Amino acid sequence: IFAMYKVAADCGHPVAASRVGNTYIDGNKASGVEKDEATALHYLMIGAENGNTECMFQVGHAFHHGIVFDADFDKAVFWYTQAAEADDDVRAAYYLGHIYHNFPGRQQQADKAAFWWQRAAEQEHLDSMFNLGLYYYNGADGLVQSKAKALELFKKSTAQNASFIEMLHQNGINLEALEAQVASETHPQRPSRPRRKRSKKSSSWHAFNVSASVIGAA
């Protein structure tokens, strides 16, 4: 069966190329296939070039992390973007945010990192939510600081994964204190007004009318 997939992959069939490439990643003794990352990437590239989004992501991942090839920012971004745009791949969107945030020898592009983390966060990707929350909390180039947005993202991510609470502490952020800060900024207390002294009530209609006329004239 593997041999048949390989023939199809060599003819450019994207699904077959994905199957063959992933078999070479770890090897398969039952099929007589030895682990061979270079051959794996060769077939994954065939799949990517023929429209297989999983292969697109895997090729991007290889260029990102320097698997077989040297790490290459531009090629990683290209293939991650292909996957993210073709199939709304949440992993590709997350890694695009990561690569724009930090890649050796490249200047950080926080606005692009935020764009892709936002895309992933909209698909409930927790790491992207948390990272985007840190951007809003600290402020970043091309992104307006917003403690309210940071709080919203932190609450969503920590509600689904408690380990993010420890990560907040590592970043010097106390969620309860942040919530109180946002609440005070959103609904600031109004200064109390001095209360006007009321004149004592009288059973005399004449006295009441006099008091009313004095207040009205003031």
mmCIF file of C-alpha atoms in Angstrom:
data_model
loop_
_atom_site.group_PDB
_atom_site.id
_atom_site.type_symbol
_atom_site.label_atom_id
_atom_site.label_comp_id
_atom_site.label_asym_id
_atom_site.label_seq_id
_atom_site.Cartn_x
_atom_site.Cartn_y
_atom_site.Cartn_z
ATOM 1 C CA ILE A 1 0.000 0.000 0.000
ATOM 2 C CA PHE A 2 2.807 2.425 0.896
ATOM 3 C CA ALA A 3 4.400 1.798 -2.506
ATOM 4 C CA MET A 4 1.144 2.791 -4.195
ATOM 5 C CA TYR A 5 0.964 6.002 -2.177
ATOM 6 C CA LYS A 6 4.559 6.746 -3.106
ATOM 7 C CA VAL A 7 3.830 6.365 -6.832
ATOM 8 C CA ALA A 8 0.871 8.735 -6.494
ATOM 9 C CA ALA A 9 2.959 11.177 -4.461
ATOM 10 C CA ASP A 10 5.678 11.177 -7.112
ATOM 11 C CA CYS A 11 2.965 12.167 -9.595
ATOM 12 C CA GLY A 12 2.052 15.159 -7.430
ATOM 13 C CA HIS A 13 -1.031 13.840 -5.613
ATOM 14 C CA PRO A 14 -1.254 16.074 -2.490
ATOM 15 C CA VAL A 15 -2.952 13.614 -0.118
ATOM 16 C CA ALA A 16 -0.576 10.815 -1.094
ATOM 17 C CA ALA A 17 2.397 13.153 -0.672
ATOM 18 C CA SER A 18 1.202 14.032 2.831
ATOM 19 C CA ARG A 19 0.797 10.361 3.712
ATOM 20 C CA VAL A 20 4.248 9.433 2.395
ATOM 21 C CA GLY A 21 5.950 12.447 3.955
ATOM 22 C CA ASN A 22 4.468 11.771 7.378
ATOM 23 C CA THR A 23 5.449 8.111 7.149
ATOM 24 C CA TYR A 24 9.079 9.110 6.607
ATOM 25 C CA ILE A 25 9.022 11.503 9.585
ATOM 26 C CA ASP A 26 8.973 8.661 12.122
ATOM 27 C CA GLY A 27 9.517 5.633 9.887
ATOM 28 C CA ASN A 28 7.278 2.577 9.716
ATOM 29 C CA LYS A 29 8.789 -0.865 10.251
ATOM 30 C CA ALA A 30 5.660 -2.633 9.006
ATOM 31 C CA SER A 31 6.007 -0.833 5.675
ATOM 32 C CA GLY A 32 9.776 -1.198 5.615
ATOM 33 C CA VAL A 33 10.239 2.572 5.808
ATOM 34 C CA GLU A 34 13.197 3.990 7.731
ATOM 35 C CA LYS A 35 12.999 7.369 9.395
ATOM 36 C CA ASP A 36 14.290 9.994 6.943
ATOM 37 C CA GLU A 37 13.473 13.640 7.621
ATOM 38 C CA ALA A 38 14.989 14.914 4.372
ATOM 39 C CA THR A 39 12.829 12.550 2.305
ATOM 40 C CA ALA A 40 9.850 13.385 4.507
ATOM 41 C CA LEU A 41 10.259 17.075 3.784
ATOM 42 C CA HIS A 42 10.671 16.380 0.064
ATOM 43 C CA TYR A 43 7.232 14.783 -0.061
ATOM 44 C CA LEU A 44 5.658 17.326 2.268
ATOM 45 C CA MET A 45 6.879 20.028 -0.092
ATOM 46 C CA ILE A 46 5.177 18.216 -2.985
ATOM 47 C CA GLY A 47 1.969 18.170 -0.968
ATOM 48 C CA ALA A 48 2.287 21.841 -0.022
ATOM 49 C CA GLU A 49 2.942 22.935 -3.585
ATOM 50 C CA ASN A 50 -0.160 21.047 -4.670
ATOM 51 C CA GLY A 51 -2.487 22.634 -2.133
ATOM 52 C CA ASN A 52 -2.434 20.360 0.928
ATOM 53 C CA THR A 53 -2.807 22.700 3.908
ATOM 54 C CA GLU A 54 -1.406 20.224 6.439
ATOM 55 C CA CYS A 55 1.738 19.969 4.328
ATOM 56 C CA MET A 56 1.881 23.764 4.075
ATOM 57 C CA PHE A 57 1.903 24.003 7.865
ATOM 58 C CA GLN A 58 4.517 21.270 8.245
ATOM 59 C CA VAL A 59 6.847 22.843 5.677
ATOM 60 C CA GLY A 60 6.447 26.211 7.410
ATOM 61 C CA HIS A 61 7.245 24.529 10.717
ATOM 62 C CA ALA A 62 10.403 22.998 9.237
ATOM 63 C CA PHE A 63 11.662 26.364 7.976
ATOM 64 C CA HIS A 64 10.712 28.006 11.274
ATOM 65 C CA HIS A 65 12.608 25.558 13.463
ATOM 66 C CA GLY A 66 15.437 24.622 11.119
ATOM 67 C CA ILE A 67 14.426 21.015 10.463
ATOM 68 C CA VAL A 68 16.505 19.618 7.559
ATOM 69 C CA PHE A 69 16.828 23.134 6.092
ATOM 70 C CA ASP A 70 18.379 26.091 7.879
ATOM 71 C CA ALA A 71 15.800 28.226 9.665
ATOM 72 C CA ASP A 72 14.416 30.732 7.173
ATOM 73 C CA PHE A 73 12.057 33.502 8.312
ATOM 74 C CA ASP A 74 10.684 34.412 4.893
ATOM 75 C CA LYS A 75 9.968 30.831 3.820
ATOM 76 C CA ALA A 76 8.423 29.975 7.184
ATOM 77 C CA VAL A 77 6.160 33.026 6.983
ATOM 78 C CA PHE A 78 5.223 32.167 3.398
ATOM 79 C CA TRP A 79 4.108 28.618 4.148
ATOM 80 C CA TYR A 80 2.457 29.422 7.471
ATOM 81 C CA THR A 81 0.500 32.179 5.735
ATOM 82 C CA GLN A 82 -0.537 29.818 2.945
ATOM 83 C CA ALA A 83 -1.924 27.392 5.526
ATOM 84 C CA ALA A 84 -3.602 30.092 7.609
ATOM 85 C CA GLU A 85 -5.277 31.699 4.616
ATOM 86 C CA ALA A 86 -6.236 28.499 2.787
ATOM 87 C CA ASP A 87 -7.802 26.627 5.689
ATOM 88 C CA ASP A 88 -7.832 29.110 8.588
ATOM 89 C CA ASP A 89 -5.283 26.837 10.295
ATOM 90 C CA VAL A 90 -5.161 27.992 13.924
ATOM 91 C CA ARG A 91 -1.690 26.498 14.474
ATOM 92 C CA ALA A 92 -0.306 28.438 11.520
ATOM 93 C CA ALA A 93 -1.891 31.649 12.826
ATOM 94 C CA TYR A 94 -0.377 31.070 16.273
ATOM 95 C CA TYR A 95 3.092 30.389 14.895
ATOM 96 C CA LEU A 96 2.889 33.422 12.618
ATOM 97 C CA GLY A 97 2.286 35.484 15.744
ATOM 98 C CA HIS A 98 5.207 33.757 17.417
ATOM 99 C CA ILE A 99 7.601 34.243 14.503
ATOM 100 C CA TYR A 100 6.728 37.936 14.142
ATOM 101 C CA HIS A 101 7.161 38.371 17.896
ATOM 102 C CA ASN A 102 10.563 36.724 18.060
ATOM 103 C CA PHE A 103 12.845 35.307 15.383
ATOM 104 C CA PRO A 104 16.665 35.362 15.615
ATOM 105 C CA GLY A 105 18.142 38.227 13.641
ATOM 106 C CA ARG A 106 14.779 39.857 12.903
ATOM 107 C CA GLN A 107 13.248 42.950 14.444
ATOM 108 C CA GLN A 108 10.029 42.316 16.308
ATOM 109 C CA GLN A 109 6.873 43.209 14.362
ATOM 110 C CA ALA A 110 4.350 43.414 17.163
ATOM 111 C CA ASP A 111 1.498 44.673 14.995
ATOM 112 C CA LYS A 112 1.707 41.605 12.747
ATOM 113 C CA ALA A 113 2.142 39.278 15.722
ATOM 114 C CA ALA A 114 -0.989 40.769 17.283
ATOM 115 C CA PHE A 115 -2.917 40.392 14.020
ATOM 116 C CA TRP A 116 -2.240 36.675 13.800
ATOM 117 C CA TRP A 117 -2.710 35.999 17.504
ATOM 118 C CA GLN A 118 -6.050 37.769 17.233
ATOM 119 C CA ARG A 119 -6.995 35.437 14.359
ATOM 120 C CA ALA A 120 -6.080 32.421 16.466
ATOM 121 C CA ALA A 121 -7.729 33.806 19.612
ATOM 122 C CA GLU A 122 -10.997 34.121 17.704
ATOM 123 C CA GLN A 123 -10.801 30.347 17.307
ATOM 124 C CA GLU A 124 -10.347 29.935 21.081
ATOM 125 C CA HIS A 125 -6.603 29.237 20.891
ATOM 126 C CA LEU A 126 -5.569 29.761 24.512
ATOM 127 C CA ASP A 127 -1.851 30.505 24.043
ATOM 128 C CA SER A 128 -2.741 33.161 21.483
ATOM 129 C CA MET A 129 -5.286 34.694 23.859
ATOM 130 C CA PHE A 130 -2.711 34.861 26.627
ATOM 131 C CA ASN A 131 0.055 36.304 24.446
ATOM 132 C CA LEU A 132 -2.296 38.902 22.991
ATOM 133 C CA GLY A 133 -3.352 39.759 26.534
ATOM 134 C CA LEU A 134 0.287 40.453 27.450
ATOM 135 C CA TYR A 135 0.578 42.742 24.432
ATOM 136 C CA TYR A 136 -2.484 44.720 25.496
ATOM 137 C CA TYR A 137 -1.320 44.791 29.118
ATOM 138 C CA ASN A 138 2.200 46.042 28.420
ATOM 139 C CA GLY A 139 1.546 47.929 25.207
ATOM 140 C CA ALA A 140 3.351 47.122 21.974
ATOM 141 C CA ASP A 141 4.297 48.890 18.763
ATOM 142 C CA GLY A 142 1.206 49.388 16.631
ATOM 143 C CA LEU A 143 -1.118 48.303 19.443
ATOM 144 C CA VAL A 144 -2.914 50.655 21.815
ATOM 145 C CA GLN A 145 -2.471 49.601 25.431
ATOM 146 C CA SER A 146 -5.739 48.420 26.965
ATOM 147 C CA LYS A 147 -5.900 46.892 30.426
ATOM 148 C CA ALA A 148 -9.591 46.120 29.830
ATOM 149 C CA LYS A 149 -8.841 44.011 26.739
ATOM 150 C CA ALA A 150 -5.934 42.373 28.540
ATOM 151 C CA LEU A 151 -8.223 41.447 31.433
ATOM 152 C CA GLU A 152 -10.819 39.966 29.089
ATOM 153 C CA LEU A 153 -8.218 37.774 27.379
ATOM 154 C CA PHE A 154 -6.550 36.736 30.643
ATOM 155 C CA LYS A 155 -9.888 35.726 32.165
ATOM 156 C CA LYS A 156 -10.813 33.629 29.127
ATOM 157 C CA SER A 157 -7.469 31.831 29.004
ATOM 158 C CA THR A 158 -7.149 31.202 32.760
ATOM 159 C CA ALA A 159 -10.745 29.954 32.987
ATOM 160 C CA GLN A 160 -9.886 27.144 30.594
ATOM 161 C CA ASN A 161 -6.319 26.467 31.718
ATOM 162 C CA ALA A 162 -5.264 27.244 35.276
ATOM 163 C CA SER A 163 -1.554 27.070 34.377
ATOM 164 C CA PHE A 164 -1.890 30.537 32.864
ATOM 165 C CA ILE A 165 -2.451 31.935 36.374
ATOM 166 C CA GLU A 166 1.117 30.959 37.286
ATOM 167 C CA MET A 167 2.336 32.531 34.045
ATOM 168 C CA LEU A 168 0.569 35.752 35.018
ATOM 169 C CA HIS A 169 2.396 35.692 38.349
ATOM 170 C CA GLN A 170 5.693 35.161 36.519
ATOM 171 C CA ASN A 171 4.923 38.317 34.551
ATOM 172 C CA GLY A 172 4.122 40.235 37.735
ATOM 173 C CA ILE A 173 0.384 40.397 37.032
ATOM 174 C CA ASN A 174 -2.264 39.825 39.697
ATOM 175 C CA LEU A 175 -5.607 39.091 38.062
ATOM 176 C CA GLU A 176 -7.738 40.331 40.965
ATOM 177 C CA ALA A 177 -5.773 43.569 41.205
ATOM 178 C CA LEU A 178 -6.069 44.069 37.451
ATOM 179 C CA GLU A 179 -9.812 43.478 37.624
ATOM 180 C CA ALA A 180 -10.134 46.082 40.379
ATOM 181 C CA GLN A 181 -8.029 48.553 38.389
ATOM 182 C CA VAL A 182 -10.137 48.119 35.263
ATOM 183 C CA ALA A 183 -13.340 48.465 37.278
ATOM 184 C CA SER A 184 -12.137 51.709 38.865
ATOM 185 C CA GLU A 185 -11.103 53.128 35.490
ATOM 186 C CA THR A 186 -14.349 52.078 33.830
ATOM 187 C CA HIS A 187 -16.644 53.301 36.603
ATOM 188 C CA PRO A 188 -14.770 55.999 38.517
ATOM 189 C CA GLN A 189 -16.375 57.135 41.759
ATOM 190 C CA ARG A 190 -18.102 60.486 41.513
ATOM 191 C CA PRO A 191 -17.074 63.060 44.096
ATOM 192 C CA SER A 192 -19.742 63.320 46.769
ATOM 193 C CA ARG A 193 -21.766 66.523 46.765
ATOM 194 C CA PRO A 194 -22.316 68.455 49.985
ATOM 195 C CA ARG A 195 -25.799 67.802 51.197
ATOM 196 C CA ARG A 196 -28.021 70.840 51.552
ATOM 197 C CA LYS A 197 -29.470 71.299 54.973
ATOM 198 C CA ARG A 198 -33.204 71.063 54.975
ATOM 199 C CA SER A 199 -35.142 73.460 57.129
ATOM 200 C CA LYS A 200 -37.157 71.836 59.822
ATOM 201 C CA LYS A 201 -40.666 71.008 58.836
ATOM 202 C CA SER A 202 -43.348 73.165 60.316
ATOM 203 C CA SER A 203 -47.016 72.579 60.705
ATOM 204 C CA SER A 204 -47.524 76.159 59.549
ATOM 205 C CA TRP A 205 -48.416 76.466 55.870
ATOM 206 C CA HIS A 206 -47.159 79.999 55.971
ATOM 207 C CA ALA A 207 -43.729 78.895 57.211
ATOM 208 C CA PHE A 208 -43.520 76.168 54.518
ATOM 209 C CA ASN A 209 -44.301 78.607 51.754
ATOM 210 C CA VAL A 210 -41.726 81.076 52.997
ATOM 211 C CA SER A 211 -39.045 78.369 53.073
ATOM 212 C CA ALA A 212 -39.968 77.267 49.576
ATOM 213 C CA SER A 213 -39.805 80.767 48.206
ATOM 214 C CA VAL A 214 -36.374 81.350 49.752
ATOM 215 C CA ILE A 215 -34.965 78.109 48.251
ATOM 216 C CA GLY A 216 -36.514 78.908 44.903
ATOM 217 C CA ALA A 217 -34.947 82.348 44.901
ATOM 218 C CA ALA A 218 -31.503 81.041 45.700
#
